[in-house]
mmCIF file of C-alpha atoms in Angstrom:
data_model
loop_
_atom_site.group_PDB
_atom_site.id
_atom_site.type_symbol
_atom_site.label_atom_id
_atom_site.label_comp_id
_atom_site.label_asym_id
_atom_site.label_seq_id
_atom_site.Cartn_x
_atom_site.Cartn_y
_atom_site.Cartn_z
ATOM 1 C CA SER A 1 -5.367 -12.888 3.378
ATOM 2 C CA GLN A 2 -2.349 -11.171 1.443
ATOM 3 C CA GLN A 3 -2.498 -12.004 -3.143
ATOM 4 C CA GLY A 4 0.236 -10.488 -3.944
ATOM 5 C CA GLU A 5 3.415 -13.467 -3.012
ATOM 6 C CA GLU A 6 6.966 -10.973 -3.986
ATOM 7 C CA ASP A 7 9.968 -12.866 -4.434
ATOM 8 C CA PRO A 8 13.549 -13.291 -3.427
ATOM 9 C CA GLN A 9 11.584 -11.299 -0.165
ATOM 10 C CA ALA A 10 15.489 -10.018 0.156
ATOM 11 C CA LEU A 11 17.689 -8.683 -2.324
ATOM 12 C CA SER A 12 21.685 -7.004 -2.522
ATOM 13 C CA ILE A 13 23.399 -6.314 -5.563
ATOM 14 C CA GLN A 14 26.278 -4.014 -6.663
ATOM 15 C CA GLU A 15 25.094 -0.271 -7.561
ATOM 16 C CA GLY A 16 25.297 -0.151 -11.658
ATOM 17 C CA GLU A 17 23.740 -3.618 -11.702
ATOM 18 C CA ASN A 18 20.427 -4.504 -12.435
ATOM 19 C CA ALA A 19 17.269 -5.678 -9.899
ATOM 20 C CA THR A 20 14.935 -8.300 -10.312
ATOM 21 C CA MET A 21 11.300 -8.777 -8.699
ATOM 22 C CA ASN A 22 9.085 -11.350 -9.298
ATOM 23 C CA CYS A 23 5.296 -11.617 -8.065
ATOM 24 C CA SER A 24 2.383 -14.033 -7.808
ATOM 25 C CA TYR A 25 -1.087 -14.050 -7.819
ATOM 26 C CA LYS A 26 -4.004 -16.109 -7.480
ATOM 27 C CA THR A 27 -7.268 -14.545 -8.970
ATOM 28 C CA SER A 28 -8.138 -13.185 -11.865
ATOM 29 C CA ILE A 29 -6.790 -9.053 -12.042
ATOM 30 C CA ASN A 30 -7.985 -5.787 -13.764
ATOM 31 C CA ASN A 31 -4.470 -4.985 -13.033
ATOM 32 C CA LEU A 32 -1.052 -5.164 -11.518
ATOM 33 C CA GLN A 33 0.908 -2.345 -9.828
ATOM 34 C CA TRP A 34 4.496 -2.054 -7.881
ATOM 35 C CA TYR A 35 4.580 0.794 -5.896
ATOM 36 C CA ARG A 36 8.647 2.052 -3.864
ATOM 37 C CA GLN A 37 8.555 2.311 0.091
ATOM 38 C CA ASN A 38 11.227 4.039 1.591
ATOM 39 C CA SER A 39 12.000 2.630 5.795
ATOM 40 C CA GLY A 40 9.158 4.288 7.405
ATOM 41 C CA ARG A 41 7.759 6.375 4.239
ATOM 42 C CA GLY A 42 4.037 5.638 2.559
ATOM 43 C CA LEU A 43 4.437 4.157 -0.691
ATOM 44 C CA VAL A 44 5.584 5.324 -3.853
ATOM 45 C CA HIS A 45 3.151 4.324 -6.922
ATOM 46 C CA LEU A 46 5.471 3.454 -10.095
ATOM 47 C CA ILE A 47 3.871 1.814 -12.388
ATOM 48 C CA LEU A 48 0.441 0.377 -13.246
ATOM 49 C CA ILE A 49 0.355 -2.319 -15.396
ATOM 50 C CA ARG A 50 -3.521 -3.519 -16.781
ATOM 51 C CA SER A 51 -3.870 -7.223 -17.694
ATOM 52 C CA ASN A 52 -4.518 -6.557 -21.472
ATOM 53 C CA GLU A 53 -1.114 -5.480 -21.327
ATOM 54 C CA ARG A 54 1.968 -7.429 -21.444
ATOM 55 C CA GLU A 55 5.257 -4.949 -20.833
ATOM 56 C CA LYS A 56 5.469 -1.548 -20.144
ATOM 57 C CA HIS A 57 7.957 0.719 -19.183
ATOM 58 C CA SER A 58 9.132 3.725 -17.151
ATOM 59 C CA GLY A 59 12.037 5.077 -17.017
ATOM 60 C CA ARG A 60 14.754 3.285 -15.584
ATOM 61 C CA LEU A 61 11.577 0.369 -15.053
ATOM 62 C CA ARG A 62 10.384 -2.577 -16.568
ATOM 63 C CA VAL A 63 7.360 -4.133 -16.045
ATOM 64 C CA THR A 64 6.097 -7.608 -16.869
ATOM 65 C CA LEU A 65 2.851 -9.345 -17.133
ATOM 66 C CA ASP A 66 2.008 -12.960 -17.352
ATOM 67 C CA THR A 67 -1.936 -13.229 -17.177
ATOM 68 C CA SER A 68 -0.508 -17.201 -18.315
ATOM 69 C CA LYS A 69 1.304 -17.462 -15.563
ATOM 70 C CA LYS A 70 -0.365 -15.220 -12.853
ATOM 71 C CA SER A 71 2.827 -13.660 -12.552
ATOM 72 C CA SER A 72 4.795 -10.182 -12.924
ATOM 73 C CA SER A 73 7.988 -8.919 -12.132
ATOM 74 C CA LEU A 74 9.711 -6.089 -12.037
ATOM 75 C CA LEU A 75 13.449 -4.622 -13.247
ATOM 76 C CA ILE A 76 15.045 -1.735 -11.739
ATOM 77 C CA THR A 77 18.329 -1.308 -14.555
ATOM 78 C CA ALA A 78 21.575 0.487 -13.481
ATOM 79 C CA SER A 79 20.597 0.285 -9.932
ATOM 80 C CA ARG A 80 21.119 3.238 -8.050
ATOM 81 C CA ALA A 81 21.920 3.913 -4.092
ATOM 82 C CA ALA A 82 18.660 5.557 -3.958
ATOM 83 C CA ASP A 83 16.808 2.552 -5.251
ATOM 84 C CA THR A 84 17.366 1.040 -1.843
ATOM 85 C CA ALA A 85 13.718 0.566 -0.885
ATOM 86 C CA SER A 86 10.669 -1.785 -0.475
ATOM 87 C CA TYR A 87 9.136 -2.754 -3.164
ATOM 88 C CA PHE A 88 5.591 -4.022 -3.160
ATOM 89 C CA CYS A 89 3.244 -5.831 -6.360
ATOM 90 C CA ALA A 90 -0.480 -5.066 -5.918
ATOM 91 C CA THR A 91 -3.490 -6.514 -7.803
ATOM 92 C CA GLY A 92 -6.731 -4.376 -8.508
ATOM 93 C CA GLU A 93 -9.381 -7.984 -8.331
ATOM 94 C CA ILE A 94 -11.911 -7.684 -10.468
ATOM 95 C CA GLN A 95 -14.126 -10.059 -8.076
ATOM 96 C CA GLY A 96 -15.594 -9.156 -5.038
ATOM 97 C CA ALA A 97 -15.120 -5.490 -3.118
ATOM 98 C CA GLN A 98 -12.951 -4.696 -6.073
ATOM 99 C CA LYS A 99 -9.711 -3.541 -4.068
ATOM 100 C CA LEU A 100 -6.208 -3.517 -4.300
ATOM 101 C CA VAL A 101 -4.182 -6.255 -2.373
ATOM 102 C CA PHE A 102 -0.386 -6.138 -1.445
ATOM 103 C CA GLY A 103 1.947 -7.945 -0.634
ATOM 104 C CA GLN A 104 5.140 -8.690 1.364
ATOM 105 C CA GLY A 105 7.386 -6.782 0.136
ATOM 106 C CA THR A 106 10.829 -7.204 -1.655
ATOM 107 C CA ARG A 107 13.116 -5.665 0.276
ATOM 108 C CA LEU A 108 16.240 -4.426 -2.327
ATOM 109 C CA THR A 109 19.474 -2.338 -1.342
ATOM 110 C CA ILE A 110 22.164 -1.146 -3.061
ATOM 111 C CA ASN A 111 25.124 -1.209 -2.157
ATOM 112 C CA PRO A 112 27.946 1.784 -3.734
ATOM 113 C CA ASP B 1 4.400 15.298 -2.250
ATOM 114 C CA SER B 2 0.800 12.880 -2.944
ATOM 115 C CA GLY B 3 -1.809 15.051 -2.108
ATOM 116 C CA VAL B 4 -2.689 13.043 0.634
ATOM 117 C CA THR B 5 -2.170 14.781 4.240
ATOM 118 C CA GLN B 6 -2.064 12.606 7.640
ATOM 119 C CA THR B 7 -2.246 14.090 11.359
ATOM 120 C CA PRO B 8 -0.631 13.429 13.926
ATOM 121 C CA LYS B 9 2.673 12.508 11.952
ATOM 122 C CA HIS B 10 3.386 10.274 15.734
ATOM 123 C CA LEU B 11 0.902 9.483 18.457
ATOM 124 C CA ILE B 12 2.179 8.339 22.002
ATOM 125 C CA THR B 13 -0.470 6.968 24.218
ATOM 126 C CA ALA B 14 -0.939 4.348 26.361
ATOM 127 C CA THR B 15 -3.057 0.599 27.037
ATOM 128 C CA GLY B 16 -6.642 1.222 27.526
ATOM 129 C CA GLN B 17 -6.858 4.774 25.062
ATOM 130 C CA ARG B 18 -8.966 6.118 22.333
ATOM 131 C CA VAL B 19 -7.013 7.354 19.775
ATOM 132 C CA THR B 20 -8.216 9.511 16.591
ATOM 133 C CA LEU B 21 -5.359 9.037 12.841
ATOM 134 C CA ARG B 22 -7.570 12.160 10.069
ATOM 135 C CA CYS B 23 -6.487 11.651 6.600
ATOM 136 C CA SER B 24 -7.226 13.824 3.780
ATOM 137 C CA PRO B 25 -7.140 12.318 0.433
ATOM 138 C CA ARG B 26 -6.053 14.086 -3.243
ATOM 139 C CA SER B 27 -8.779 16.388 -4.086
ATOM 140 C CA GLY B 28 -11.138 15.206 -6.305
ATOM 141 C CA ASP B 29 -9.907 11.372 -5.195
ATOM 142 C CA LEU B 30 -13.666 9.263 -3.572
ATOM 143 C CA SER B 31 -11.590 6.546 -2.311
ATOM 144 C CA VAL B 32 -10.383 5.983 1.059
ATOM 145 C CA TYR B 33 -7.719 3.017 2.278
ATOM 146 C CA TRP B 34 -6.610 2.358 5.068
ATOM 147 C CA TYR B 35 -3.377 0.033 6.305
ATOM 148 C CA GLN B 36 -1.432 -0.249 9.373
ATOM 149 C CA GLN B 37 1.817 -1.960 8.800
ATOM 150 C CA SER B 38 3.783 -3.376 11.343
ATOM 151 C CA LEU B 39 7.332 -4.998 11.894
ATOM 152 C CA ASP B 40 5.718 -8.697 12.283
ATOM 153 C CA GLN B 41 2.963 -8.004 9.888
ATOM 154 C CA GLY B 42 3.570 -6.157 6.901
ATOM 155 C CA LEU B 43 1.093 -3.743 5.187
ATOM 156 C CA GLN B 44 -2.946 -5.058 6.309
ATOM 157 C CA PHE B 45 -5.425 -3.563 4.707
ATOM 158 C CA LEU B 46 -7.916 -2.186 6.868
ATOM 159 C CA ILE B 47 -11.298 -0.977 5.210
ATOM 160 C CA GLN B 48 -12.170 1.363 2.033
ATOM 161 C CA TYR B 49 -14.437 3.964 2.092
ATOM 162 C CA TYR B 50 -16.319 5.323 -1.406
ATOM 163 C CA ASN B 51 -18.010 8.684 -0.788
ATOM 164 C CA GLY B 52 -18.770 8.004 2.031
ATOM 165 C CA GLU B 53 -19.994 4.523 2.105
ATOM 166 C CA GLU B 54 -17.389 1.382 3.363
ATOM 167 C CA ARG B 55 -17.147 -0.571 0.139
ATOM 168 C CA ALA B 56 -14.300 -3.230 1.984
ATOM 169 C CA LYS B 57 -13.542 -4.083 5.133
ATOM 170 C CA GLY B 58 -9.842 -6.088 5.673
ATOM 171 C CA ASN B 59 -8.348 -7.110 9.030
ATOM 172 C CA ILE B 60 -9.803 -4.614 10.869
ATOM 173 C CA LEU B 61 -10.511 -5.219 14.754
ATOM 174 C CA GLU B 62 -13.920 -4.480 16.061
ATOM 175 C CA ARG B 63 -11.777 -1.665 18.235
ATOM 176 C CA PHE B 64 -11.009 -0.355 15.581
ATOM 177 C CA SER B 65 -14.085 1.941 13.252
ATOM 178 C CA ALA B 66 -13.679 4.640 10.829
ATOM 179 C CA GLN B 67 -15.968 6.982 8.614
ATOM 180 C CA GLN B 68 -15.557 9.121 5.745
ATOM 181 C CA PHE B 69 -17.157 13.029 6.346
ATOM 182 C CA PRO B 70 -19.183 14.277 3.664
ATOM 183 C CA ASP B 71 -16.093 16.520 3.109
ATOM 184 C CA LEU B 72 -14.847 13.209 2.071
ATOM 185 C CA HIS B 73 -11.663 13.300 4.398
ATOM 186 C CA SER B 74 -11.805 10.082 7.052
ATOM 187 C CA GLU B 75 -10.854 9.148 10.675
ATOM 188 C CA LEU B 76 -10.117 5.589 11.847
ATOM 189 C CA ASN B 77 -10.811 5.410 15.959
ATOM 190 C CA LEU B 78 -8.182 3.320 17.561
ATOM 191 C CA SER B 79 -10.370 2.115 21.030
ATOM 192 C CA SER B 80 -8.950 0.440 24.075
ATOM 193 C CA LEU B 81 -5.065 0.375 22.737
ATOM 194 C CA GLU B 82 -2.851 -2.579 23.248
ATOM 195 C CA LEU B 83 0.688 -3.017 23.379
ATOM 196 C CA GLY B 84 0.218 -4.363 19.745
ATOM 197 C CA ASP B 85 -1.487 -2.101 17.921
ATOM 198 C CA SER B 86 1.557 0.179 17.920
ATOM 199 C CA ALA B 87 2.400 0.582 13.802
ATOM 200 C CA LEU B 88 2.879 3.233 10.918
ATOM 201 C CA TYR B 89 -1.034 4.167 10.210
ATOM 202 C CA PHE B 90 -0.772 4.726 6.241
ATOM 203 C CA CYS B 91 -3.932 6.654 4.579
ATOM 204 C CA ALA B 92 -4.574 6.815 0.862
ATOM 205 C CA SER B 93 -6.518 7.750 -1.661
ATOM 206 C CA SER B 94 -7.318 6.760 -5.318
ATOM 207 C CA VAL B 95 -10.244 7.990 -8.076
ATOM 208 C CA VAL B 96 -12.268 4.562 -7.798
ATOM 209 C CA PRO B 97 -11.013 1.477 -6.445
ATOM 210 C CA THR B 98 -8.073 -0.663 -7.930
ATOM 211 C CA GLU B 99 -6.327 2.076 -9.628
ATOM 212 C CA THR B 100 -3.344 3.421 -8.491
ATOM 213 C CA GLN B 101 -3.748 5.126 -4.638
ATOM 214 C CA TYR B 102 -1.376 7.595 -3.285
ATOM 215 C CA PHE B 103 -0.484 7.440 0.133
ATOM 216 C CA GLY B 104 0.156 10.066 3.062
ATOM 217 C CA PRO B 105 3.672 9.802 5.265
ATOM 218 C CA GLY B 106 1.712 8.288 7.482
ATOM 219 C CA THR B 107 0.917 8.689 11.612
ATOM 220 C CA ARG B 108 2.791 6.392 13.548
ATOM 221 C CA LEU B 109 1.498 5.089 17.204
ATOM 222 C CA LEU B 110 3.172 3.657 19.657
ATOM 223 C CA VAL B 111 1.170 2.481 22.296
ATOM 224 C CA LEU B 112 2.869 2.228 26.236
#
């Protein structure tokens, strides 16, 4: 079963606006990761935030992690048409098989 | 380029047939993962190998099997194919489980 649940499932904004996507999870994790997938292509790793971190930045990306609420958010600032893609969160589970569990993704469309 | 290679890129076959998908992980990565992505099911984790040993199983059908060889490349075997097996199959690799995964470009399988 999927652990990460992204919200919203789809988001459409104008170029230049900020885009925010959320991810909720259920079990204890050692890290949370965000990936981007352009249509029909492989997933590309964007950023990893560890369970003892609260916020991380990479270029126009800002990720927050709230382990008490078991949630994370990905903010893309000053969006560009090239940011149009699906975005997935993935949680690194502590227990069990220690694998990444991917959510269903948020489909982001940037309108020019 | 993630460093993960997958062959073939496209595969068209008939129901009841058997196919083999191949994956070469990034140099130095010991973990290999297989995922299936279809329009209605999202990204489904199939199976994980670490240094030649099976580490975790996901939603992998009994008709599917995989292995990781001593040189760390992996093969996913799909047999008795059904129309519903048509999907994108991704391979990913990482140094250790739960850390950043690097995805290959995928194999697009079409079962007619």
